[in-house]
PDB file of C-alpha atoms in Angstrom:
ATOM      1  CA  ASN A1193     129.680  62.297  40.237  1.00 65.00           C
ATOM      2  CA  ALA A1194     129.476  61.660  43.980  1.00 76.00           C
ATOM      3  CA  GLY A1195     129.162  57.883  43.539  1.00 93.00           C
ATOM      4  CA  VAL A1196     127.586  56.319  46.616  1.00 96.00           C
ATOM      5  CA  THR A1197     126.866  58.516  49.619  1.00 96.00           C
ATOM      6  CA  GLN A1198     125.597  57.570  53.065  1.00 97.00           C
ATOM      7  CA  THR A1199     123.887  59.615  55.747  1.00 97.00           C
ATOM      8  CA  PRO A1200     124.742  59.934  58.613  1.00 96.00           C
ATOM      9  CA  LYS A1201     128.439  59.122  59.059  1.00 95.00           C
ATOM     10  CA  PHE A1202     128.150  58.460  62.781  1.00 96.00           C
ATOM     11  CA  ARG A1203     125.243  57.796  65.145  1.00 96.00           C
ATOM     12  CA  VAL A1204     124.797  56.752  68.753  1.00 97.00           C
ATOM     13  CA  LEU A1205     121.475  55.199  69.792  1.00 96.00           C
ATOM     14  CA  LYS A1206     120.034  53.901  73.014  1.00 97.00           C
ATOM     15  CA  THR A1207     118.588  50.400  73.124  1.00 97.00           C
ATOM     16  CA  GLY A1208     115.064  50.411  71.749  1.00 97.00           C
ATOM     17  CA  GLN A1209     115.399  53.564  69.670  1.00 97.00           C
ATOM     18  CA  SER A1210     114.754  53.557  65.971  1.00 96.00           C
ATOM     19  CA  MET A1211     116.621  55.143  63.089  1.00 96.00           C
ATOM     20  CA  THR A1212     116.969  55.133  59.318  1.00 97.00           C
ATOM     21  CA  LEU A1213     120.184  55.098  57.336  1.00 97.00           C
ATOM     22  CA  LEU A1214     120.046  56.677  53.901  1.00 97.00           C
ATOM     23  CA  CYS A1215     122.045  55.556  50.886  1.00 98.00           C
ATOM     24  CA  ALA A1216     122.063  57.441  47.604  1.00 97.00           C
ATOM     25  CA  GLN A1217     123.803  56.662  44.316  1.00 96.00           C
ATOM     26  CA  ASP A1218     124.115  58.738  41.160  1.00 94.00           C
ATOM     27  CA  MET A1219     125.473  56.036  38.832  1.00 90.00           C
ATOM     28  CA  ASN A1220     122.061  54.873  37.595  1.00 90.00           C
ATOM     29  CA  HIS A1221     122.727  51.439  39.081  1.00 89.00           C
ATOM     30  CA  GLU A1222     119.960  48.867  39.203  1.00 89.00           C
ATOM     31  CA  TYR A1223     121.118  46.943  42.261  1.00 90.00           C
ATOM     32  CA  MET A1224     121.738  48.232  45.766  1.00 93.00           C
ATOM     33  CA  TYR A1225     122.932  46.491  48.914  1.00 94.00           C
ATOM     34  CA  TRP A1226     123.332  46.971  52.644  1.00 97.00           C
ATOM     35  CA  TYR A1227     126.191  45.254  54.480  1.00 97.00           C
ATOM     36  CA  ARG A1228     127.455  45.318  58.025  1.00 97.00           C
ATOM     37  CA  GLN A1229     131.078  44.969  59.099  1.00 96.00           C
ATOM     38  CA  ASP A1230     132.032  43.746  62.555  1.00 95.00           C
ATOM     39  CA  PRO A1231     135.570  43.589  64.018  1.00 88.00           C
ATOM     40  CA  GLY A1232     137.656  40.748  62.622  1.00 81.00           C
ATOM     41  CA  MET A1233     135.064  39.864  60.023  1.00 82.00           C
ATOM     42  CA  GLY A1234     134.393  40.618  56.426  1.00 86.00           C
ATOM     43  CA  LEU A1235     131.230  42.325  55.293  1.00 93.00           C
ATOM     44  CA  ARG A1236     127.936  40.456  55.631  1.00 94.00           C
ATOM     45  CA  LEU A1237     124.901  41.181  53.484  1.00 93.00           C
ATOM     46  CA  ILE A1238     121.797  42.420  55.312  1.00 96.00           C
ATOM     47  CA  HIS A1239     119.326  43.190  52.503  1.00 95.00           C
ATOM     48  CA  TYR A1240     119.524  44.001  48.840  1.00 93.00           C
ATOM     49  CA  SER A1241     117.394  45.337  46.006  1.00 92.00           C
ATOM     50  CA  VAL A1242     117.369  44.490  42.314  1.00 88.00           C
ATOM     51  CA  GLY A1243     115.283  47.484  41.344  1.00 90.00           C
ATOM     52  CA  GLU A1244     112.925  50.229  42.412  1.00 93.00           C
ATOM     53  CA  GLY A1245     110.160  48.851  44.616  1.00 93.00           C
ATOM     54  CA  THR A1246     111.886  45.491  45.235  1.00 92.00           C
ATOM     55  CA  THR A1247     113.835  44.220  48.228  1.00 94.00           C
ATOM     56  CA  ALA A1248     115.168  40.852  49.371  1.00 92.00           C
ATOM     57  CA  LYS A1249     116.822  39.362  52.455  1.00 93.00           C
ATOM     58  CA  GLY A1250     120.506  38.730  52.665  1.00 91.00           C
ATOM     59  CA  GLU A1251     122.574  36.733  55.114  1.00 90.00           C
ATOM     60  CA  VAL A1252     121.736  38.646  58.334  1.00 95.00           C
ATOM     61  CA  PRO A1253     118.346  40.392  57.860  1.00 96.00           C
ATOM     62  CA  ASP A1254     116.850  40.061  61.354  1.00 96.00           C
ATOM     63  CA  GLY A1255     116.162  43.352  63.098  1.00 96.00           C
ATOM     64  CA  TYR A1256     116.382  45.421  59.899  1.00 97.00           C
ATOM     65  CA  ASN A1257     113.951  46.615  57.265  1.00 97.00           C
ATOM     66  CA  VAL A1258     114.638  48.300  53.941  1.00 97.00           C
ATOM     67  CA  SER A1259     112.830  50.258  51.280  1.00 97.00           C
ATOM     68  CA  ARG A1260     113.656  51.314  47.718  1.00 96.00           C
ATOM     69  CA  LEU A1261     111.008  53.828  46.714  1.00 95.00           C
ATOM     70  CA  LYS A1262     113.311  55.549  44.219  1.00 96.00           C
ATOM     71  CA  LYS A1263     115.959  53.948  42.057  1.00 95.00           C
ATOM     72  CA  GLN A1264     118.734  56.124  43.448  1.00 96.00           C
ATOM     73  CA  ASN A1265     117.907  55.632  47.148  1.00 97.00           C
ATOM     74  CA  PHE A1266     118.021  52.636  49.458  1.00 98.00           C
ATOM     75  CA  LEU A1267     116.974  53.048  53.101  1.00 98.00           C
ATOM     76  CA  LEU A1268     117.932  50.795  55.997  1.00 98.00           C
ATOM     77  CA  GLY A1269     115.755  50.946  59.098  1.00 97.00           C
ATOM     78  CA  LEU A1270     116.278  49.717  62.621  1.00 96.00           C
ATOM     79  CA  GLU A1271     112.901  49.604  64.390  1.00 92.00           C
ATOM     80  CA  SER A1272     114.197  48.798  67.886  1.00 96.00           C
ATOM     81  CA  ALA A1273     117.968  49.027  68.119  1.00 96.00           C
ATOM     82  CA  ALA A1274     119.933  46.453  70.128  1.00 97.00           C
ATOM     83  CA  PRO A1275     123.604  46.502  71.251  1.00 97.00           C
ATOM     84  CA  SER A1276     124.236  43.590  68.854  1.00 96.00           C
ATOM     85  CA  GLN A1277     123.554  46.007  66.008  1.00 97.00           C
ATOM     86  CA  THR A1278     126.590  48.093  66.893  1.00 97.00           C
ATOM     87  CA  SER A1279     128.576  47.928  63.672  1.00 97.00           C
ATOM     88  CA  VAL A1280     129.773  49.784  60.626  1.00 97.00           C
ATOM     89  CA  TYR A1281     127.150  49.786  57.875  1.00 98.00           C
ATOM     90  CA  PHE A1282     128.072  49.975  54.220  1.00 97.00           C
ATOM     91  CA  CYS A1283     125.834  50.595  51.276  1.00 97.00           C
ATOM     92  CA  ALA A1284     126.856  49.501  47.784  1.00 95.00           C
ATOM     93  CA  SER A1285     125.449  49.662  44.292  1.00 93.00           C
ATOM     94  CA  SER A1286     126.129  47.845  41.055  1.00 88.00           C
ATOM     95  CA  TYR A1287     125.052  47.069  37.533  1.00 77.00           C
ATOM     96  CA  SER A1288     124.077  49.567  34.992  1.00 62.00           C
ATOM     97  CA  THR A1289     122.278  48.154  31.948  1.00 60.00           C
ATOM     98  CA  SER A1290     124.327  50.487  29.786  1.00 56.00           C
ATOM     99  CA  GLY A1291     127.660  50.093  31.485  1.00 55.00           C
ATOM    100  CA  ASP A1292     129.887  47.713  33.424  1.00 56.00           C
ATOM    101  CA  SER A1293     128.882  44.091  32.913  1.00 58.00           C
ATOM    102  CA  THR A1294     131.038  42.703  35.678  1.00 66.00           C
ATOM    103  CA  ASP A1295     128.552  43.692  38.388  1.00 75.00           C
ATOM    104  CA  THR A1296     131.319  45.300  40.405  1.00 85.00           C
ATOM    105  CA  GLN A1297     129.906  46.785  43.584  1.00 90.00           C
ATOM    106  CA  TYR A1298     130.893  50.307  44.560  1.00 92.00           C
ATOM    107  CA  PHE A1299     130.684  51.181  48.198  1.00 95.00           C
ATOM    108  CA  GLY A1300     129.717  54.242  50.188  1.00 96.00           C
ATOM    109  CA  PRO A1301     131.956  55.596  52.969  1.00 95.00           C
ATOM    110  CA  GLY A1302     130.119  53.736  55.739  1.00 96.00           C
ATOM    111  CA  THR A1303     128.074  54.666  58.821  1.00 97.00           C
ATOM    112  CA  ARG A1304     129.454  53.894  62.255  1.00 96.00           C
ATOM    113  CA  LEU A1305     126.541  53.022  64.561  1.00 97.00           C
ATOM    114  CA  THR A1306     126.839  52.476  68.296  1.00 97.00           C
ATOM    115  CA  VAL A1307     123.898  51.148  70.317  1.00 97.00           C
ATOM    116  CA  LEU A1308     124.217  51.642  74.064  1.00 96.00           C
TER     117      LEU A1308
ATOM    118  CA  ALA B 747     127.011  28.190  49.386  1.00 78.00           C
ATOM    119  CA  GLN B 748     130.029  30.312  48.644  1.00 86.00           C
ATOM    120  CA  LYS B 749     133.030  30.610  50.938  1.00 93.00           C
ATOM    121  CA  ILE B 750     136.137  32.784  50.858  1.00 96.00           C
ATOM    122  CA  THR B 751     139.217  32.001  52.936  1.00 96.00           C
ATOM    123  CA  GLN B 752     142.042  34.437  53.613  1.00 97.00           C
ATOM    124  CA  THR B 753     144.604  32.689  55.799  1.00 96.00           C
ATOM    125  CA  GLN B 754     146.987  35.610  56.361  1.00 96.00           C
ATOM    126  CA  PRO B 755     145.694  37.907  59.120  1.00 94.00           C
ATOM    127  CA  GLY B 756     148.674  40.226  58.647  1.00 95.00           C
ATOM    128  CA  MET B 757     151.528  40.755  56.236  1.00 96.00           C
ATOM    129  CA  PHE B 758     154.592  42.988  56.143  1.00 97.00           C
ATOM    130  CA  VAL B 759     156.389  44.104  53.002  1.00 97.00           C
ATOM    131  CA  GLN B 760     159.175  46.558  52.378  1.00 97.00           C
ATOM    132  CA  GLU B 761     158.550  49.548  50.186  1.00 97.00           C
ATOM    133  CA  LYS B 762     159.175  48.839  46.482  1.00 97.00           C
ATOM    134  CA  GLU B 763     158.936  45.079  46.980  1.00 97.00           C
ATOM    135  CA  ALA B 764     156.148  42.875  45.600  1.00 98.00           C
ATOM    136  CA  VAL B 765     153.685  41.090  47.883  1.00 98.00           C
ATOM    137  CA  THR B 766     151.118  38.340  47.366  1.00 98.00           C
ATOM    138  CA  LEU B 767     147.921  38.186  49.402  1.00 98.00           C
ATOM    139  CA  ASP B 768     146.293  34.765  49.417  1.00 98.00           C
ATOM    140  CA  CYS B 769     142.660  33.978  48.722  1.00 98.00           C
ATOM    141  CA  THR B 770     140.989  30.620  48.210  1.00 98.00           C
ATOM    142  CA  TYR B 771     137.327  30.107  47.452  1.00 97.00           C
ATOM    143  CA  ASP B 772     134.686  27.448  47.312  1.00 95.00           C
ATOM    144  CA  THR B 773     131.515  27.496  45.264  1.00 91.00           C
ATOM    145  CA  SER B 774     129.215  25.214  43.319  1.00 87.00           C
ATOM    146  CA  ASP B 775     128.244  27.957  40.862  1.00 85.00           C
ATOM    147  CA  PRO B 776     129.540  27.365  37.325  1.00 84.00           C
ATOM    148  CA  SER B 777     130.142  31.054  36.762  1.00 84.00           C
ATOM    149  CA  TYR B 778     131.288  33.614  39.276  1.00 88.00           C
ATOM    150  CA  GLY B 779     133.322  36.732  39.786  1.00 90.00           C
ATOM    151  CA  LEU B 780     136.204  37.346  42.145  1.00 93.00           C
ATOM    152  CA  PHE B 781     136.923  40.793  43.543  1.00 94.00           C
ATOM    153  CA  TRP B 782     139.546  42.450  45.685  1.00 97.00           C
ATOM    154  CA  TYR B 783     138.815  45.505  47.792  1.00 97.00           C
ATOM    155  CA  LYS B 784     141.130  47.744  49.806  1.00 97.00           C
ATOM    156  CA  GLN B 785     140.034  49.271  53.093  1.00 96.00           C
ATOM    157  CA  PRO B 786     142.425  51.951  54.382  1.00 96.00           C
ATOM    158  CA  SER B 787     142.312  53.184  57.958  1.00 94.00           C
ATOM    159  CA  SER B 788     139.801  55.841  56.902  1.00 92.00           C
ATOM    160  CA  GLY B 789     137.282  53.012  56.468  1.00 91.00           C
ATOM    161  CA  GLU B 790     136.007  53.212  52.911  1.00 93.00           C
ATOM    162  CA  MET B 791     135.935  50.138  50.655  1.00 94.00           C
ATOM    163  CA  ILE B 792     137.845  50.697  47.429  1.00 95.00           C
ATOM    164  CA  PHE B 793     137.433  48.353  44.478  1.00 94.00           C
ATOM    165  CA  LEU B 794     140.780  47.181  43.101  1.00 96.00           C
ATOM    166  CA  ILE B 795     140.390  44.378  40.591  1.00 95.00           C
ATOM    167  CA  TYR B 796     137.960  41.843  39.142  1.00 92.00           C
ATOM    168  CA  GLN B 797     138.370  38.376  37.627  1.00 93.00           C
ATOM    169  CA  GLY B 798     135.586  36.441  35.919  1.00 89.00           C
ATOM    170  CA  SER B 799     135.586  32.656  36.174  1.00 90.00           C
ATOM    171  CA  TYR B 800     135.608  32.290  32.383  1.00 88.00           C
ATOM    172  CA  ASP B 801     138.339  34.841  31.770  1.00 88.00           C
ATOM    173  CA  GLN B 802     141.301  33.163  30.129  1.00 86.00           C
ATOM    174  CA  GLN B 803     143.870  35.716  31.226  1.00 93.00           C
ATOM    175  CA  ASN B 804     144.706  36.979  34.680  1.00 95.00           C
ATOM    176  CA  ALA B 805     143.328  40.424  35.402  1.00 94.00           C
ATOM    177  CA  THR B 806     145.679  43.371  35.832  1.00 96.00           C
ATOM    178  CA  GLU B 807     145.036  46.952  36.949  1.00 95.00           C
ATOM    179  CA  GLY B 808     148.165  49.052  37.205  1.00 97.00           C
ATOM    180  CA  ARG B 809     150.283  47.655  40.049  1.00 97.00           C
ATOM    181  CA  TYR B 810     147.607  45.097  40.938  1.00 98.00           C
ATOM    182  CA  SER B 811     147.308  41.706  39.324  1.00 97.00           C
ATOM    183  CA  LEU B 812     145.175  38.732  40.175  1.00 97.00           C
ATOM    184  CA  ASN B 813     146.819  35.309  40.018  1.00 96.00           C
ATOM    185  CA  PHE B 814     143.784  33.178  39.155  1.00 95.00           C
ATOM    186  CA  GLN B 815     144.213  29.413  39.368  1.00 95.00           C
ATOM    187  CA  LYS B 816     140.792  27.913  38.761  1.00 93.00           C
ATOM    188  CA  ALA B 817     141.736  24.282  39.380  1.00 93.00           C
ATOM    189  CA  ARG B 818     143.193  25.202  42.764  1.00 95.00           C
ATOM    190  CA  LYS B 819     140.311  27.620  43.487  1.00 95.00           C
ATOM    191  CA  SER B 820     142.686  30.417  44.330  1.00 97.00           C
ATOM    192  CA  ALA B 821     142.609  34.109  43.439  1.00 97.00           C
ATOM    193  CA  ASN B 822     145.685  35.702  44.961  1.00 98.00           C
ATOM    194  CA  LEU B 823     146.295  39.441  44.725  1.00 98.00           C
ATOM    195  CA  VAL B 824     149.777  40.544  43.734  1.00 98.00           C
ATOM    196  CA  ILE B 825     150.846  44.111  44.449  1.00 98.00           C
ATOM    197  CA  SER B 826     154.042  45.115  42.691  1.00 96.00           C
ATOM    198  CA  ALA B 827     156.363  47.915  43.815  1.00 96.00           C
ATOM    199  CA  SER B 828     154.623  48.420  47.167  1.00 97.00           C
ATOM    200  CA  GLN B 829     154.089  51.951  48.391  1.00 97.00           C
ATOM    201  CA  LEU B 830     153.480  53.282  51.902  1.00 97.00           C
ATOM    202  CA  GLY B 831     149.945  54.153  50.824  1.00 97.00           C
ATOM    203  CA  ASP B 832     149.243  50.474  50.195  1.00 98.00           C
ATOM    204  CA  SER B 833     149.090  49.877  53.955  1.00 98.00           C
ATOM    205  CA  ALA B 834     145.484  48.808  54.535  1.00 97.00           C
ATOM    206  CA  MET B 835     143.123  45.871  54.988  1.00 96.00           C
ATOM    207  CA  TYR B 836     142.537  43.856  51.842  1.00 98.00           C
ATOM    208  CA  PHE B 837     139.401  41.806  51.301  1.00 97.00           C
ATOM    209  CA  CYS B 838     138.787  39.086  48.760  1.00 97.00           C
ATOM    210  CA  ALA B 839     135.178  38.563  47.725  1.00 95.00           C
ATOM    211  CA  MET B 840     133.173  36.496  45.276  1.00 92.00           C
ATOM    212  CA  GLY B 841     129.756  36.700  43.685  1.00 87.00           C
ATOM    213  CA  ARG B 842     127.709  35.464  40.775  1.00 74.00           C
ATOM    214  CA  LEU B 843     128.071  37.147  37.418  1.00 63.00           C
ATOM    215  CA  THR B 844     125.455  39.431  35.949  1.00 51.00           C
ATOM    216  CA  GLY B 845     121.929  38.259  35.496  1.00 54.00           C
ATOM    217  CA  THR B 846     121.146  38.306  39.170  1.00 62.00           C
ATOM    218  CA  ALA B 847     122.158  40.621  41.960  1.00 63.00           C
ATOM    219  CA  SER B 848     125.682  39.608  42.828  1.00 71.00           C
ATOM    220  CA  LYS B 849     125.553  39.027  46.558  1.00 81.00           C
ATOM    221  CA  LEU B 850     129.168  39.227  47.578  1.00 88.00           C
ATOM    222  CA  THR B 851     130.698  36.830  50.061  1.00 91.00           C
ATOM    223  CA  PHE B 852     133.750  38.325  51.772  1.00 94.00           C
ATOM    224  CA  GLY B 853     136.785  36.832  53.415  1.00 95.00           C
ATOM    225  CA  THR B 854     138.004  38.040  56.813  1.00 95.00           C
ATOM    226  CA  GLY B 855     140.720  40.176  55.289  1.00 96.00           C
ATOM    227  CA  THR B 856     144.503  40.577  55.405  1.00 97.00           C
ATOM    228  CA  ARG B 857     146.134  43.599  57.004  1.00 97.00           C
ATOM    229  CA  LEU B 858     149.102  44.730  54.929  1.00 98.00           C
ATOM    230  CA  GLN B 859     151.774  46.952  56.433  1.00 98.00           C
ATOM    231  CA  VAL B 860     154.329  48.516  54.101  1.00 97.00           C
ATOM    232  CA  THR B 861     157.609  49.448  55.798  1.00 96.00           C
ATOM    233  CA  LEU B 862     160.507  51.666  54.792  1.00 93.00           C
TER     234      LEU B 862
END
């Protein structure tokens, strides 16, 4: 099992450009999450999903959109990138109805995004 | 609202010694989970240990144990017999238990350096 994978690993954008980050998990998890990590801070939740076709806002959703068209994938979109969105982005997944009941979140390796 | 406080920005420990990383939390939820994650210099977030608010015994996972004191709202991580590979950032986090998507709230982290 690959666990949680993220594509791409690194990306540099110019202000105003758009991009999509892809997260994939092979653990049959119901829930998926997108976080961002900034220097000196813990992770902050951007958006999350409790199942295919559903999404919800987290703590810092402005400037981002998400979609969960398939259970195993969770996409994070930046429509018009800003320098304030320079960060490391982590995807996570949790909760299998037939497995771990603690709702432990397992993280992908992260995507380092720089917006110039 | 949930809040996690990690008051130690950095810690040093000698190899083979034990070390305690502090974590205090605040929440109005009657049930919750507490998590510790390790982030090495390579950047990934690695799940270490989980403690449920109703668990009677402190959680242990190999060299990791969680000193859970509910009345004091603390969930300190104890690493026994430190190894050089334990050098990393350590994050404490909390979330609700299963039933809803567990949106994790993270602390700001403690950087642990293991010395010879």
